[in-house]
CSV table of C-alpha atoms in Angstrom, one decimal:
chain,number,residue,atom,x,y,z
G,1133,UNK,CA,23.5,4.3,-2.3
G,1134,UNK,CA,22.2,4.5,1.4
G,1135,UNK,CA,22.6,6.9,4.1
G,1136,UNK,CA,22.4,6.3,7.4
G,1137,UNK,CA,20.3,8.7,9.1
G,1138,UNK,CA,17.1,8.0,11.6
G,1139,UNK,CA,15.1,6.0,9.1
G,1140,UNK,CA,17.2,4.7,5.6
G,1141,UNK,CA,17.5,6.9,2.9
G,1142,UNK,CA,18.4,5.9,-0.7
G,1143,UNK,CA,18.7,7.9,-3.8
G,1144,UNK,CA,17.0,7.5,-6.6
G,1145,UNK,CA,16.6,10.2,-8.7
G,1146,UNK,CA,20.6,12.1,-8.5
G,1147,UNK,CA,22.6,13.3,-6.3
G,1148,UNK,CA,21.6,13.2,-2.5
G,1149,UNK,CA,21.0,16.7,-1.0
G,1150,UNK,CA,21.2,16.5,2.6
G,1151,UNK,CA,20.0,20.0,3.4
G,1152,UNK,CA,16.4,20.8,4.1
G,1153,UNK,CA,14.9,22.5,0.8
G,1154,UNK,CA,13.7,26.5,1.5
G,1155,UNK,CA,11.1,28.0,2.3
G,1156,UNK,CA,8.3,27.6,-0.2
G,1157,UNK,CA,6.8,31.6,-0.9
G,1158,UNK,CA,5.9,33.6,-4.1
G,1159,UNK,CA,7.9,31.7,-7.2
G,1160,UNK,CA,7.3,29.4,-9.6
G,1161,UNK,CA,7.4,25.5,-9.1
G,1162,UNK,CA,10.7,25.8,-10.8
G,1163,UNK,CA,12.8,28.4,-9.2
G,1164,UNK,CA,11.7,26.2,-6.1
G,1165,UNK,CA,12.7,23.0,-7.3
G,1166,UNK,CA,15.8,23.9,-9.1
G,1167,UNK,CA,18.6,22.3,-7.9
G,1168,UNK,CA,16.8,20.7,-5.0
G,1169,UNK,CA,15.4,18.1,-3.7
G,1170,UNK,CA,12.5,15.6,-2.6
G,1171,UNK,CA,12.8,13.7,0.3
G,1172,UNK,CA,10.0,10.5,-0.6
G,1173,UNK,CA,8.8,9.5,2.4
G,1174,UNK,CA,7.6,5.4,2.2
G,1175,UNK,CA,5.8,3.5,4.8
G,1176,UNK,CA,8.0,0.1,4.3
G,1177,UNK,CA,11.2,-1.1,4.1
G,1178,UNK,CA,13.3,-0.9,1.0
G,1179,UNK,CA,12.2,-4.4,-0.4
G,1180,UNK,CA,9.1,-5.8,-1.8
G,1181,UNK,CA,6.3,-4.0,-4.4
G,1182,UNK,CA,5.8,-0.5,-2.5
G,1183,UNK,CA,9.3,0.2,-2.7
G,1184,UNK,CA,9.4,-0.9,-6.2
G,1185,UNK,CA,6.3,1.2,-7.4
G,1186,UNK,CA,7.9,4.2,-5.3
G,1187,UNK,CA,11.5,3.7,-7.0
G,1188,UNK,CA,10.0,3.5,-10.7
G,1189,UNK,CA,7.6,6.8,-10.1
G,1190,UNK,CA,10.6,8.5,-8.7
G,1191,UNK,CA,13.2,7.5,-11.4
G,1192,UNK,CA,10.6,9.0,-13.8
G,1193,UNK,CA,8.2,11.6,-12.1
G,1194,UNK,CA,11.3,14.4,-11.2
G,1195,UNK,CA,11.7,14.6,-15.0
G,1196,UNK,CA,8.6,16.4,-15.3
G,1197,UNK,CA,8.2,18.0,-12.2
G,1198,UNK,CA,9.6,21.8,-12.9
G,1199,UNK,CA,12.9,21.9,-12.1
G,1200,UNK,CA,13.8,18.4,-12.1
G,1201,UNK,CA,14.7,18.0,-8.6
G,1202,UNK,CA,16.6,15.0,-6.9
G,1203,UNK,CA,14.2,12.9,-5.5
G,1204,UNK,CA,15.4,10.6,-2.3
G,1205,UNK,CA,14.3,7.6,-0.7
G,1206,UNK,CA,12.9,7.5,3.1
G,1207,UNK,CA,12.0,4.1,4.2
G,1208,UNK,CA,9.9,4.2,7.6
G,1209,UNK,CA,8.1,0.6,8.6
G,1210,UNK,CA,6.6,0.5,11.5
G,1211,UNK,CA,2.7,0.4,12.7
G,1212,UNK,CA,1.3,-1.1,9.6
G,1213,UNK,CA,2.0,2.5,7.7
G,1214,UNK,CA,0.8,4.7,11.0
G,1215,UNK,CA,4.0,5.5,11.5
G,1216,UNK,CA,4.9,7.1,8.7
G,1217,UNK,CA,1.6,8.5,7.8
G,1218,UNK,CA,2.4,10.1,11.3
G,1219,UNK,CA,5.7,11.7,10.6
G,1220,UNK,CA,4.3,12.8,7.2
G,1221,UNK,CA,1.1,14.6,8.6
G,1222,UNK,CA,3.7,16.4,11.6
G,1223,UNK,CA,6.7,16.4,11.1
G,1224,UNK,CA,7.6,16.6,7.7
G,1225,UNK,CA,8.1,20.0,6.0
G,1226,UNK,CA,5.1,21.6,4.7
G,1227,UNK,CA,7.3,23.5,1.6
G,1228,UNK,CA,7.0,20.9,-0.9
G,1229,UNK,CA,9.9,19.4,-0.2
G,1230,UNK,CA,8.1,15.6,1.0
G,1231,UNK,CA,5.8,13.4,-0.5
G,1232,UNK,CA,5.0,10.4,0.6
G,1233,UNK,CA,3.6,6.7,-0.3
G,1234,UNK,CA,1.1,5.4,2.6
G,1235,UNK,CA,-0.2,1.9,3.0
G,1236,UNK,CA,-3.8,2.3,2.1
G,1237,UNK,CA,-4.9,-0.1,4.5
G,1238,UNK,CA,-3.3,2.3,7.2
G,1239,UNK,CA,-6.0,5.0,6.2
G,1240,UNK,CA,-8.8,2.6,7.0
G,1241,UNK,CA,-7.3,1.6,9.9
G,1242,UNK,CA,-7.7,6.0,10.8
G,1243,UNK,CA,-11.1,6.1,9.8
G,1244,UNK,CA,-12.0,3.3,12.2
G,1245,UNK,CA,-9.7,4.3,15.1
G,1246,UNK,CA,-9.0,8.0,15.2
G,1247,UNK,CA,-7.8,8.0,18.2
G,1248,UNK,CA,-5.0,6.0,17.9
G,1249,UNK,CA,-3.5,7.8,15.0
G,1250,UNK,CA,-2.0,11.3,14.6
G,1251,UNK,CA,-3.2,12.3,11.3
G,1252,UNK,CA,-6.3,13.3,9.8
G,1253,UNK,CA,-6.3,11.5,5.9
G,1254,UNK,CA,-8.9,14.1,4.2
G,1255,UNK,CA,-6.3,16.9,5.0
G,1256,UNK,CA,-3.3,15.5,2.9
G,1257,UNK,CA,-2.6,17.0,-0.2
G,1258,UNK,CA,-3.6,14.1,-2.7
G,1259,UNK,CA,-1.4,14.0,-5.4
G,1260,UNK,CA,-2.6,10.4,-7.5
G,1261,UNK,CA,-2.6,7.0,-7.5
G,1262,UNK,CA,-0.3,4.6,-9.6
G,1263,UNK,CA,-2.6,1.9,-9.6
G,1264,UNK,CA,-5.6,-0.2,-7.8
G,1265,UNK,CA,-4.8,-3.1,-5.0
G,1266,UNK,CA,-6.0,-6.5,-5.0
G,1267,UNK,CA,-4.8,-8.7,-2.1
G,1268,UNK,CA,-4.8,-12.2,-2.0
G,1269,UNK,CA,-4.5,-14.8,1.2
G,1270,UNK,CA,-1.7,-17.1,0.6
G,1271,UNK,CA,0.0,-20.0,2.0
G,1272,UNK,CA,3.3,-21.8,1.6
G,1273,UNK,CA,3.3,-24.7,-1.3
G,1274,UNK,CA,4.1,-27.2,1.4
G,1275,UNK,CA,1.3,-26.0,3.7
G,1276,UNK,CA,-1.5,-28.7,3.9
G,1277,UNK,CA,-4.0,-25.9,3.1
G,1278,UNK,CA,-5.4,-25.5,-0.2
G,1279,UNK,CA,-8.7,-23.8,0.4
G,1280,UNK,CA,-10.8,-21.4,2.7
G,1281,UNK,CA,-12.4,-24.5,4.6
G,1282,UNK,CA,-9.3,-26.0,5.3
G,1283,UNK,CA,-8.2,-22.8,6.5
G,1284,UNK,CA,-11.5,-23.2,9.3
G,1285,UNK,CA,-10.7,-26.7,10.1
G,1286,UNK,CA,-6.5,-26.2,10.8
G,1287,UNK,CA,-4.4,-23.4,12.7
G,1288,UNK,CA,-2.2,-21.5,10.1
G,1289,UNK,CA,0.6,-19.2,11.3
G,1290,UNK,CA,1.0,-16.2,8.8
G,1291,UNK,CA,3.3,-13.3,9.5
G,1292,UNK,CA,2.2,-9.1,9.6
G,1293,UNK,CA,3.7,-6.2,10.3
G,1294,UNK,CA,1.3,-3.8,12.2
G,1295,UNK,CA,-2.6,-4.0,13.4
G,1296,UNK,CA,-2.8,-1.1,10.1
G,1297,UNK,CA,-1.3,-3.1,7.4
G,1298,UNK,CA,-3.4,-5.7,4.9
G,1299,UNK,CA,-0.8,-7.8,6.2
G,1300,UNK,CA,-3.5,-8.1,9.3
G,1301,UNK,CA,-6.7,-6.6,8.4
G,1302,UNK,CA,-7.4,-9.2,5.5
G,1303,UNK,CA,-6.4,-11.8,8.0
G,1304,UNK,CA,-8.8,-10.5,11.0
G,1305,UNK,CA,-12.1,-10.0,8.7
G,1306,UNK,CA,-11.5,-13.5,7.2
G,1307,UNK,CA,-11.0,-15.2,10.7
G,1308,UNK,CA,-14.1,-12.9,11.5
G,1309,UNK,CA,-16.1,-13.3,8.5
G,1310,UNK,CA,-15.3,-16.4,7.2
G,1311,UNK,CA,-14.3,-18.8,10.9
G,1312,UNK,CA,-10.6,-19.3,9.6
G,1313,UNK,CA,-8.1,-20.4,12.3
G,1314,UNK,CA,-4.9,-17.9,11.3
G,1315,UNK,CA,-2.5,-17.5,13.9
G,1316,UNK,CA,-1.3,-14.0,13.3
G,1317,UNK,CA,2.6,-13.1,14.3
G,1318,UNK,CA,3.0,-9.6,14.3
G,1319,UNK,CA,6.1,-7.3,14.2
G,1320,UNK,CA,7.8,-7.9,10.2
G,1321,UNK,CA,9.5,-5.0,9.3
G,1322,UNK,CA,7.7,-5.1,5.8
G,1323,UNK,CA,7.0,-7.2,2.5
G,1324,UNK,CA,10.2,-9.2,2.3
G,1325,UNK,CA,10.7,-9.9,6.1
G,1326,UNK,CA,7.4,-11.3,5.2
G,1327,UNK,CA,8.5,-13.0,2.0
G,1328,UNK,CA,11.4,-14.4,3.9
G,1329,UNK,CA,9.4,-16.1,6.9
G,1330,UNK,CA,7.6,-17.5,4.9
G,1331,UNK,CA,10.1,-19.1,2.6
G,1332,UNK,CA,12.0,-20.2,5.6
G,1333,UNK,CA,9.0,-22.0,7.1
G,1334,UNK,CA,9.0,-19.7,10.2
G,1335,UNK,CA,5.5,-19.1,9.1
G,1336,UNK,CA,3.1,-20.3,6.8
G,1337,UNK,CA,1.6,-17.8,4.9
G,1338,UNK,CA,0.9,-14.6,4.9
G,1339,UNK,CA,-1.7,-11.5,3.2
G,1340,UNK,CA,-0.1,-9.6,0.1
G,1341,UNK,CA,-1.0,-7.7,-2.6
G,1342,UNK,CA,-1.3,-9.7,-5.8
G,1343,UNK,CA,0.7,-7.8,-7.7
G,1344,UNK,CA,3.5,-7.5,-5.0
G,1345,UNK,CA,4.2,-11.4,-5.8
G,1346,UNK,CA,3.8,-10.6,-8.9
G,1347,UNK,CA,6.4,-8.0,-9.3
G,1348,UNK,CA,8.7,-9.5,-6.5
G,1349,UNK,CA,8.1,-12.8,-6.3
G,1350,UNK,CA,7.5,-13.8,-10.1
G,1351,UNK,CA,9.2,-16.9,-9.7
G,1352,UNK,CA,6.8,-18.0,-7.0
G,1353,UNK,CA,4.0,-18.4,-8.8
G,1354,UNK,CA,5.8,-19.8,-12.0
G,1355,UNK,CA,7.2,-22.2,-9.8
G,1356,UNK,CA,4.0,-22.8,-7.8
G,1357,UNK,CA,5.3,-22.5,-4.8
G,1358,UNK,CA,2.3,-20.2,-3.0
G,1359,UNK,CA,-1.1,-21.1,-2.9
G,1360,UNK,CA,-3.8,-18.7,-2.9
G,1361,UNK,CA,-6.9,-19.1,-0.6
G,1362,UNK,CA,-9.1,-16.0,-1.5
G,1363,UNK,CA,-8.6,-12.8,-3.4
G,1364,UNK,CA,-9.9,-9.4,-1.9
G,1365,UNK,CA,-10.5,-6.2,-3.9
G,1366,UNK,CA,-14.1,-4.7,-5.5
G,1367,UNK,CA,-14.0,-7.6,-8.1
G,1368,UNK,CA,-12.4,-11.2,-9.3
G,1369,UNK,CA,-9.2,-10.6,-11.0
G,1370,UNK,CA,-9.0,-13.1,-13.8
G,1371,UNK,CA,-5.2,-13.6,-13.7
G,1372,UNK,CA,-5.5,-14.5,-10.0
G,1373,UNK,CA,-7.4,-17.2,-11.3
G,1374,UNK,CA,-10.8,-18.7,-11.6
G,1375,UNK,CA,-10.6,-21.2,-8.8
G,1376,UNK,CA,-9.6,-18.4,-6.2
G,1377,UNK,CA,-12.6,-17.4,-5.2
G,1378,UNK,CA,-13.0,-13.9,-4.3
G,1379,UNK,CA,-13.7,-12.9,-0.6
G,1380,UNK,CA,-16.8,-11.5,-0.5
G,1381,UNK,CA,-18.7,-13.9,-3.0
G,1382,UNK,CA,-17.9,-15.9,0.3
G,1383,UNK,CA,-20.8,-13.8,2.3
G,1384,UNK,CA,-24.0,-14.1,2.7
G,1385,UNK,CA,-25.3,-11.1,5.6
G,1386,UNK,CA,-25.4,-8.0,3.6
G,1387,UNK,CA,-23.7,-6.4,6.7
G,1388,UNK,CA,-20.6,-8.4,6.1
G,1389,UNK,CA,-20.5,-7.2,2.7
G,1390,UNK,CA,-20.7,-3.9,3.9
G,1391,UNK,CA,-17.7,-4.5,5.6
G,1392,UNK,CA,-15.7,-6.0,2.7
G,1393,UNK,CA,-16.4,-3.4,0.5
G,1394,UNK,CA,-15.4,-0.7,3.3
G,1395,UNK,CA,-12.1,-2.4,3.3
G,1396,UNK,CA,-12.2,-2.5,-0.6
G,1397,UNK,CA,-11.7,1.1,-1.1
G,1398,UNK,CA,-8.3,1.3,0.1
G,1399,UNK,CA,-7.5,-1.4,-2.6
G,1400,UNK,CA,-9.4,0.6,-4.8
G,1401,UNK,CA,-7.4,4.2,-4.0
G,1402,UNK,CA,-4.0,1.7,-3.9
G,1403,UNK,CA,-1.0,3.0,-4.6
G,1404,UNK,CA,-1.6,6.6,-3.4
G,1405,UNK,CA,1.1,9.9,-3.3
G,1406,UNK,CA,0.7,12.8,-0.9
G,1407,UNK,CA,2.2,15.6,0.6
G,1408,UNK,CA,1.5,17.3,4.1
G,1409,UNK,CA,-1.2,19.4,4.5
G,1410,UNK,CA,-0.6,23.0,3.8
G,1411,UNK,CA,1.6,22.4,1.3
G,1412,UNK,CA,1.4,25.6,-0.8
G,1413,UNK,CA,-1.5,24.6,-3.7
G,1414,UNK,CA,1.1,25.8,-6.3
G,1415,UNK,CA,3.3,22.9,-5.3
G,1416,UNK,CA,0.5,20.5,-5.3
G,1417,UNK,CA,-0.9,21.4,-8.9
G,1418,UNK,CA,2.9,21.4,-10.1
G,1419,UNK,CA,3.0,18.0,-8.3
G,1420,UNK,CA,0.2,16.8,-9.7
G,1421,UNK,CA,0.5,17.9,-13.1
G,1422,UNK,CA,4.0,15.4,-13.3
G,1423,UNK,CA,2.2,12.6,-11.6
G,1424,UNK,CA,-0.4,12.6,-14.0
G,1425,UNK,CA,2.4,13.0,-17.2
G,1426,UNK,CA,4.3,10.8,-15.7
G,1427,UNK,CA,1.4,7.9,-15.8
G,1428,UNK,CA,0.9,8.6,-19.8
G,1429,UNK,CA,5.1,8.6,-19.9
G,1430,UNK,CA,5.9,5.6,-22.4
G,1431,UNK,CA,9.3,5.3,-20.6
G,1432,UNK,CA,7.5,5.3,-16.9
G,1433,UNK,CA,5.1,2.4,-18.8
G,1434,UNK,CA,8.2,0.2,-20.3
G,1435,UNK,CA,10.0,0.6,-17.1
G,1436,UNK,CA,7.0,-0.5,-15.1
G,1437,UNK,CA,6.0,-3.4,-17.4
G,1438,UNK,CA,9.3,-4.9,-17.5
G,1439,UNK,CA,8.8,-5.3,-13.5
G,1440,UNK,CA,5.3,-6.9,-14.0
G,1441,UNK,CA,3.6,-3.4,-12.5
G,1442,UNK,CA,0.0,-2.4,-13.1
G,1443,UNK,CA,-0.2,0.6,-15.9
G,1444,UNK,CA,-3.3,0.6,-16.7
G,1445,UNK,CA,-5.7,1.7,-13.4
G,1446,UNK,CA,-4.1,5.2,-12.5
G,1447,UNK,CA,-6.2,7.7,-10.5
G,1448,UNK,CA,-5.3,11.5,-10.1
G,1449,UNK,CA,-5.1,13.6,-7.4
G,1450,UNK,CA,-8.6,15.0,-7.0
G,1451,UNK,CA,-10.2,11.5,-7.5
G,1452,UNK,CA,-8.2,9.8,-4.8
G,1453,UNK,CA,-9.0,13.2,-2.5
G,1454,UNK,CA,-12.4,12.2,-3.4
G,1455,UNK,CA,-12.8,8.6,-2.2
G,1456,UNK,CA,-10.5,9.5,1.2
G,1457,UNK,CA,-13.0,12.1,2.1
G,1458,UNK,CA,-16.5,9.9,1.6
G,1459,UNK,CA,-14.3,6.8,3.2
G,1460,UNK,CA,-14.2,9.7,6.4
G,1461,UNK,CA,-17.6,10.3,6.2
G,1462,UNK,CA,-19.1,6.7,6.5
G,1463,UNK,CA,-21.9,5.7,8.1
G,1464,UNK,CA,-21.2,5.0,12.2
G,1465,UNK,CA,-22.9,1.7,12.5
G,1466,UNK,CA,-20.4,0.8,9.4
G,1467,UNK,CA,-17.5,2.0,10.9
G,1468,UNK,CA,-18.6,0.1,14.4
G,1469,UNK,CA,-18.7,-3.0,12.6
G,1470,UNK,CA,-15.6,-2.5,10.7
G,1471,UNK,CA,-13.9,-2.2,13.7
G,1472,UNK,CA,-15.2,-5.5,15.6
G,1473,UNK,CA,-14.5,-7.5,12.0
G,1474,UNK,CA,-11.2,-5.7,11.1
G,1475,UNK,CA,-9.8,-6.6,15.1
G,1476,UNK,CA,-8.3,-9.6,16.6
G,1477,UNK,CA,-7.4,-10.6,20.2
């Protein structure tokens, strides 16, 4: 069911409540919640894996959130996550009635370039993590590309949507870092605008995360028909496979590995939720309490198994708060180099 408002709205956990939720003030999580509702606010469009891992916490968190309220759908694309992070730092409502999915890349993308973002990551209201990130470089099955040092020796179009999204800033440090010729094209209103370029030969590859073929795309890589170049997270994933080597193995200046593991902690953090800042902290440990009960949920686990989601690398609330607020406080000469690698003409 959509509705068509300024950005798309879908339900997905009852019936759509239009009206703005009250005022947050001295009750229980409950009495607020009851009979209300959540707007859940995602930076993408409604296909590919963010959308599914918001859709299957949804369907399963407002049961244990007190009160049980509805919980709604608000797709916003646009900036590689910026924009929604954004809209979710100013302009959503502070009550309790938002939370959000970011793209973790777009919080690296803050810490390296303040000034071109309106929000300030450390002040969100962290509420957990559904699970860790590893990207992977890809090309089309028909590409002539099967490695890294054929990616250096031939021009290969792949597809992103914003200068914030992994879509681009795994492309740009391995043109950077590695010499690779990639051809970015920018402007893909999310994962399956990507997924569909791609398949359609309009490009010929693209950056994902691993598990977003997997969960989207499962037929891809039963069928072969993407190649992996180079994986990119804080270690090798075996299921990727051994031959895909992963990206910083690839470096030798331990400045360059610097780099990769900056951008290696928004793969670690992942799949984050968070509300505005100054949501009222009674609404945040309500919030948090679900998310975490909803992780151990043996439904939530079936549900997200049977669409070939990670279960097993959850964080809570106060460690993601954690790692966003030492990613802040990084070292300037690793930041400056971040921002030269992670950039492209």
């Amino acid at each position: 069911m959509l509705r068509s408002v300024a950005t798309a709205v879908a339900v997905i956990g009852g019936t759509t409540l239009l009206g703005a939720a009250a005022p947050a003030s001295a009750q229980s999580a409950a009495e607020f919640y009851k009979g209300g509702q959540i707007t859940y606010n995602l930076a993408t469009s409604s296909g590919g894996s963010w959308a599914l891992y918001g859709r299957v916490l949804a369907r399963h968190m407002s049961k244990h959130i007190p009160g049980n309220p509805n919980i709604v759908a608000q797709y916003m694309p646009g900036a590689g996550g910026v924009k929604a992070a954004n809209y979710m730092f100013n302009a959503a409502s502070k009550t309790g009635s938002f939370m959000g999915t970011p793209l973790s890349t777009s919080l690296l993308y803050a810490a390296m370039n303040p000034s071109k973002v309106k929000f300030d990551a450390p002040k969100f209201e962290w509420i957990g993590s559904q699970a860790r990130i590893q990207d992977v470089i890809s090309v089309w099955h028909t590409v002539p590309v099967k490695s890294i040092e054929d990616a250096r020796k031939r021009v290969v179009t792949v597809g992103a949507t914003g200068r914030g999204s992994n879509s681009f800033l795994d492309i740009a440090m391995a043109n950077n870092l590695l010499g690779t010729q990639f051809k970015v094209v920018l402007g893909y209103k999310g994962g399956a605008a990507l997924n569909n370029a791609m398949e359609r030969g309009e490009t010929e590859g693209r950056s994902n995360t691993w598990d977003g073929f997997y969960a989207a795309k499962p037929q891809w890589i039963e069928e072969k028909k993407i190649r992996h170049l180079v994986q990119i997270g804080p270690s090798k994933l075996p299921i990727i496979g051994d031959d895909v080597p992963l990206f910083s193995d690839l470096l030798t200046d331990p400045k360059d590995k610097a780099v990769a593991d900056f951008l290696a902690v928004g793969l670690t953090v992942g799949r984050t939720v968070y509300t505005p800042p100054g949501t009222p902290k009674y609404i945040v440990e309500a919030l948090r309490t679900a998310f975490d009960a909803t992780m151990k949920d043996p439904a939530y686990i079936a549900d997200a198994k049977k669409r070939r989601m990670d279960t097993t690398t959850p964080k809570t609330g106060a460690e993601v708060a954690d790692i966003v607020t030492k990613t802040f406080a990084s070292p300037k000469d690793v930041l400056d180099r971040a921002r030269k690698v992670l950039t492209l003409p």
